[in-house]
Coordinates of C-alpha atoms in Angstrom, one line a residue:
F654 CA -0.5 -14.7 7.6
D655 CA 3.8 -14.8 7.7
S656 CA 5.9 -12.3 8.7
K657 CA 9.5 -14.6 9.1
Q658 CA 10.6 -12.8 5.9
Y659 CA 9.9 -9.5 7.2
K660 CA 12.4 -10.2 10.1
G661 CA 14.9 -12.0 8.0
Y662 CA 14.8 -8.8 5.2
I663 CA 15.1 -6.3 8.4
K664 CA 18.1 -8.7 9.5
N665 CA 19.9 -8.0 6.7
L666 CA 19.4 -4.2 6.3
K667 CA 22.3 -1.8 7.7
Q668 CA 22.3 -1.1 10.7
N669 CA 20.8 2.4 10.2
R670 CA 18.1 1.0 8.5
R671 CA 17.7 -1.9 10.7
T672 CA 17.0 0.4 13.9
T673 CA 14.8 2.6 11.8
C674 CA 12.9 -0.7 10.8
Q675 CA 12.9 -3.0 13.4
D676 CA 9.6 -2.0 15.6
I677 CA 7.0 -1.1 12.2
P678 CA 4.2 -3.8 12.2
H679 CA 4.7 -5.9 9.5
G680 CA 3.1 -8.9 7.8
T681 CA 1.5 -10.6 4.6
I682 CA -2.5 -10.1 5.2
H683 CA -5.3 -11.0 3.5
F684 CA -6.5 -8.2 1.2
N685 CA -7.9 -8.9 -2.4
E686 CA -6.0 -6.3 -4.2
A687 CA -2.3 -8.3 -5.0
N688 CA -0.2 -5.7 -4.0
G689 CA 2.5 -4.7 -0.9
M690 CA 1.7 -1.1 1.0
C691 CA 3.7 0.7 2.8
L692 CA 0.6 2.7 4.9
R693 CA 0.7 5.5 7.1
T694 CA -2.3 5.3 10.0
P695 CA -2.1 8.0 12.8
F696 CA -0.2 5.4 15.0
G697 CA 2.3 4.9 13.0
N698 CA 3.4 3.4 9.6
I699 CA 3.2 -0.5 8.8
I700 CA 3.9 -2.5 6.0
V701 CA 2.0 -5.3 4.5
L702 CA 1.4 -7.3 1.4
S703 CA -1.1 -9.6 0.3
Y704 CA -1.6 -12.9 0.2
A705 CA -2.8 -12.8 -3.3
L706 CA 0.3 -11.2 -4.1
R707 CA 2.3 -14.3 -3.1
H708 CA 0.1 -16.5 -4.9
F709 CA 0.3 -14.3 -8.1
L710 CA 4.1 -14.7 -7.9
F711 CA 4.2 -18.5 -7.5
Y712 CA 1.7 -19.3 -10.2
M713 CA 3.8 -16.8 -13.0
N714 CA 7.1 -18.8 -12.0
V715 CA 5.7 -21.8 -12.6
F716 CA 4.5 -20.5 -15.9
Q717 CA 8.2 -19.2 -16.6
F718 CA 10.5 -21.7 -15.4
G719 CA 8.2 -24.8 -15.5
K720 CA 9.0 -25.8 -18.6
N721 CA 13.0 -27.0 -17.2
L722 CA 11.3 -28.2 -14.0
G723 CA 9.3 -30.5 -16.3
I724 CA 6.0 -29.3 -15.8
Q725 CA 3.8 -29.7 -19.1
D726 CA 2.4 -27.2 -21.4
I727 CA -0.9 -27.1 -20.1
D728 CA 0.1 -26.4 -16.2
L729 CA 2.1 -23.7 -18.0
S730 CA -1.1 -22.1 -19.6
Y731 CA -3.2 -22.9 -16.8
S732 CA -0.4 -21.2 -14.3
F733 CA -0.1 -18.1 -16.5
L734 CA -4.2 -18.1 -16.5
L735 CA -4.5 -18.5 -12.1
G736 CA -1.7 -15.5 -12.1
I737 CA -3.9 -13.2 -13.9
R738 CA -7.4 -14.2 -12.8
I739 CA -5.2 -13.7 -9.3
M740 CA -4.6 -10.1 -10.1
I741 CA -7.8 -9.2 -11.8
G742 CA -9.9 -10.5 -8.6
T743 CA -11.4 -12.8 -10.2
E744 CA -9.9 -16.7 -8.5
S745 CA -11.1 -17.2 -5.5
L746 CA -8.5 -16.4 -2.5
D747 CA -8.8 -19.9 -0.6
F748 CA -5.6 -22.1 -1.3
E749 CA -5.4 -23.4 1.8
I750 CA -8.2 -25.1 1.5
D751 CA -8.9 -25.5 -2.2
P752 CA -5.3 -26.3 -3.8
R753 CA -5.2 -25.7 -6.6
G754 CA -3.0 -28.9 -8.1
K755 CA 0.0 -30.6 -5.5
L756 CA 3.2 -30.1 -7.3
P757 CA 5.6 -32.6 -6.8
K758 CA 7.8 -31.5 -3.6
S759 CA 11.1 -30.7 -5.3
I760 CA 9.7 -28.6 -7.5
R761 CA 7.2 -26.9 -5.4
K762 CA 10.1 -26.0 -3.2
Q763 CA 12.3 -24.4 -6.1
I764 CA 9.3 -22.5 -7.3
D765 CA 9.0 -20.7 -3.8
Y766 CA 12.8 -20.3 -3.5
L767 CA 11.7 -17.5 -6.6
T768 CA 9.1 -16.2 -5.0
D769 CA 10.7 -16.1 -1.4
W770 CA 13.6 -13.6 -3.2
Q771 CA 10.7 -11.5 -5.3
M772 CA 8.9 -11.2 -1.9
K773 CA 12.0 -10.2 -0.3
F774 CA 12.5 -7.5 -2.5
I775 CA 8.8 -6.0 -2.4
I776 CA 9.1 -6.2 1.3
G777 CA 12.7 -4.2 1.0
H778 CA 11.0 -1.6 -1.5
E779 CA 7.8 -1.0 0.9
Y780 CA 10.6 -0.8 3.7
A781 CA 12.5 2.2 1.4
H782 CA 9.3 4.1 1.6
H783 CA 9.2 4.1 5.6
Y784 CA 12.8 5.0 5.8
L785 CA 13.1 8.0 3.4
G786 CA 10.2 9.3 4.2
H787 CA 8.0 9.2 1.5
L788 CA 4.6 8.6 3.3
E789 CA 5.8 11.9 5.1
N790 CA 4.9 14.4 2.4
S791 CA 2.5 12.2 0.8
F792 CA -1.3 13.6 0.3
V793 CA -4.6 11.5 0.7
L794 CA -7.5 10.3 -2.0
K795 CA -10.5 9.6 -0.3
S796 CA -12.0 6.2 -1.9
N797 CA -15.2 5.1 -1.7
D798 CA -14.1 1.5 -2.0
R799 CA -15.0 -0.4 1.1
V800 CA -12.7 -3.1 2.5
K801 CA -15.1 -5.7 3.6
Y802 CA -13.5 -6.6 6.7
V803 CA -13.9 -3.5 8.4
G804 CA -16.8 -1.6 6.2
D805 CA -15.3 2.0 6.4
K806 CA -14.1 4.5 3.8
V807 CA -10.1 4.0 3.0
Q808 CA -7.5 6.7 3.1
F809 CA -5.4 6.0 0.2
Y810 CA -2.1 7.9 0.6
T811 CA 0.4 8.4 -3.0
Y812 CA 3.9 9.1 -3.4
K813 CA 5.3 10.9 -6.5
Q814 CA 6.6 8.2 -9.3
K815 CA 10.2 9.1 -8.7
N816 CA 9.8 7.4 -4.8
E817 CA 9.2 4.5 -6.7
F818 CA 12.3 3.9 -8.9
D819 CA 14.0 5.4 -5.3
A820 CA 12.5 2.3 -3.2
D821 CA 13.5 0.1 -6.0
L822 CA 16.8 1.1 -5.7
H823 CA 17.4 1.5 -2.0
S824 CA 15.2 -2.2 -1.2
I825 CA 19.0 -3.4 -3.1
T826 CA 21.3 -0.9 -1.9
E827 CA 20.7 -0.5 1.5
S828 CA 20.6 -4.7 2.0
T829 CA 23.8 -6.6 3.5
Y830 CA 23.5 -9.3 1.4
D831 CA 27.1 -11.2 0.0
D832 CA 26.8 -10.3 -3.7
V833 CA 25.4 -14.1 -4.9
D834 CA 22.5 -13.1 -2.5
K835 CA 22.0 -9.6 -3.7
S836 CA 21.7 -11.3 -7.3
E837 CA 19.4 -13.3 -6.1
L838 CA 17.3 -10.3 -4.8
I839 CA 17.6 -8.1 -7.6
N840 CA 16.5 -10.8 -10.3
G841 CA 13.7 -11.0 -7.9
A842 CA 12.9 -7.5 -8.5
F843 CA 13.6 -8.0 -12.6
M844 CA 11.3 -11.1 -12.6
F845 CA 8.6 -9.3 -10.5
F846 CA 9.0 -6.3 -13.1
I847 CA 8.5 -8.7 -16.1
F848 CA 5.8 -10.4 -14.2
L849 CA 3.9 -7.2 -13.9
S850 CA 4.3 -6.1 -17.6
M851 CA 2.5 -9.2 -18.6
Y852 CA -0.4 -8.5 -16.4
D853 CA -0.3 -5.3 -18.1
K854 CA -0.9 -6.0 -21.4
V855 CA -4.3 -8.4 -20.8
V856 CA -5.5 -5.3 -18.6
N857 CA -4.9 -2.9 -21.8
Y858 CA -6.7 -5.4 -24.0
M859 CA -9.7 -6.6 -21.6
F860 CA -9.9 -2.9 -20.1
P861 CA -8.3 -0.2 -22.3
G862 CA -7.4 2.6 -20.1
R863 CA -7.1 0.9 -16.7
T864 CA -3.6 1.9 -15.7
N865 CA -1.9 2.2 -12.5
S866 CA -0.5 6.1 -12.7
S867 CA 0.9 6.1 -8.9
H868 CA 3.6 3.9 -10.7
P869 CA 5.9 3.7 -13.1
E870 CA 5.9 1.5 -16.3
P871 CA 7.6 -2.1 -14.5
L872 CA 9.9 -2.4 -17.7
D873 CA 11.4 1.4 -17.3
R874 CA 11.6 0.1 -13.5
L875 CA 13.5 -2.7 -14.6
S876 CA 16.0 -1.0 -16.4
T877 CA 16.3 2.0 -14.0
L878 CA 17.4 -0.6 -11.8
R879 CA 19.2 -2.1 -14.0
A880 CA 21.6 0.6 -14.8
T881 CA 22.0 1.7 -11.3
I882 CA 23.1 -1.2 -9.8
D883 CA 26.4 -2.7 -10.2
N884 CA 27.0 -5.2 -13.3
K885 CA 28.5 -8.1 -11.2
V886 CA 25.5 -8.8 -9.4
G887 CA 22.3 -10.0 -11.7
L888 CA 21.1 -10.8 -14.7
T889 CA 23.1 -9.1 -17.4
T890 CA 21.5 -6.1 -19.8
N891 CA 21.4 -9.1 -22.6
Q892 CA 20.4 -11.5 -20.6
L893 CA 17.1 -9.6 -19.4
N894 CA 16.8 -8.1 -23.1
A895 CA 16.5 -12.1 -24.3
I896 CA 13.7 -12.4 -21.7
I897 CA 11.7 -9.5 -22.3
E898 CA 11.8 -10.8 -25.9
N899 CA 10.7 -14.1 -25.5
T900 CA 8.3 -12.7 -23.0
E901 CA 7.0 -10.2 -25.5
K902 CA 6.4 -12.9 -27.9
T903 CA 4.5 -15.2 -25.9
M904 CA 2.3 -12.1 -25.0
D905 CA 1.5 -11.3 -28.5
E906 CA 0.3 -14.6 -29.6
F907 CA -1.4 -15.2 -26.2
L908 CA -3.6 -11.9 -26.9
R909 CA -4.1 -12.9 -30.7
E910 CA -4.8 -16.4 -30.7
Y911 CA -6.3 -17.2 -27.3
L912 CA -7.6 -14.3 -25.1
P913 CA -10.4 -13.4 -28.0
F914 CA -11.7 -16.2 -27.5
N915 CA -11.4 -17.3 -24.4
V916 CA -11.9 -14.4 -22.3
E917 CA -14.5 -16.1 -19.8
N918 CA -11.4 -18.4 -18.5
I919 CA -10.1 -14.9 -17.1
E920 CA -13.5 -13.4 -16.0
M921 CA -15.4 -16.2 -14.3
E922 CA -15.4 -16.3 -10.7
G923 CA -14.3 -19.3 -8.9
S924 CA -11.4 -21.5 -9.2
I925 CA -9.5 -23.0 -12.1
Y926 CA -7.1 -25.6 -11.6
L927 CA -3.5 -27.3 -12.9
P928 CA -5.0 -30.0 -14.7
S929 CA -2.0 -32.6 -14.2
Y930 CA -1.8 -32.0 -10.6
R931 CA -5.5 -32.0 -9.5
K932 CA -7.3 -35.1 -10.7
K933 CA -10.5 -34.6 -9.3
V934 CA -11.9 -31.2 -9.3
L935 CA -14.5 -30.7 -6.4
I936 CA -17.7 -29.2 -7.2
D937 CA -18.9 -27.3 -4.2
R938 CA -19.5 -23.6 -5.3
L939 CA -23.2 -23.1 -6.2
D940 CA -25.5 -20.1 -7.2
I941 CA -28.7 -20.4 -5.5

């Protein structure tokens, strides 16, 4: 769907890294998993992020920052549910033809701004896997999962968890952004990890034992990145701890008081909407 952000990130890579990455095929594509990937193929590596990932980040940003933008609590709650449903895979990925609520332009612009920097960090993370050579020594896991639009079995290349920390770090340090933009980039990384941690709490409640062993814990990635980047850029440790403490309280309340009685709002397939911004819901999905 889009390649503008990839080109923008490459433009702000150090010269030697830019030369290595500039001819790598890249883009945001439509696949169900909300993820970014550096994929090894017989024709060379490719970099892709999923269309679903951006929407996950967008609605989690609405949830996290929307109160300061004047968004009502009920819409914040539905934004959180949308983010979780997108990651779990129960939300229909048809946002272009069925918007979940039309936010005012001024609010959408601010949410898009935050989402763009989070996407840039993830793009940089995947490029780092490429130029650090992480896929050269990767091993193959054959999966019985089928890609719907191809119909063939897929080979997944995995890398050691240490490589994830390295890719996080290089996504920041190998860029040539000034300190202001580099702060936006690393803050995008921090919020991405916090959002992943919130999602993990829901998954661990609903599907105990379901973990992603190829990646370290999101908050471990956050603390490692904060410890290895110059303190003059990005949120401080105290600021991050305050955000994490607040989200921990929010998640504890959600898991204790809401989810046990409303699991169907996560599990049902279809679409949910931001009530204040979508007055008329179209009933267009029927089970026959």
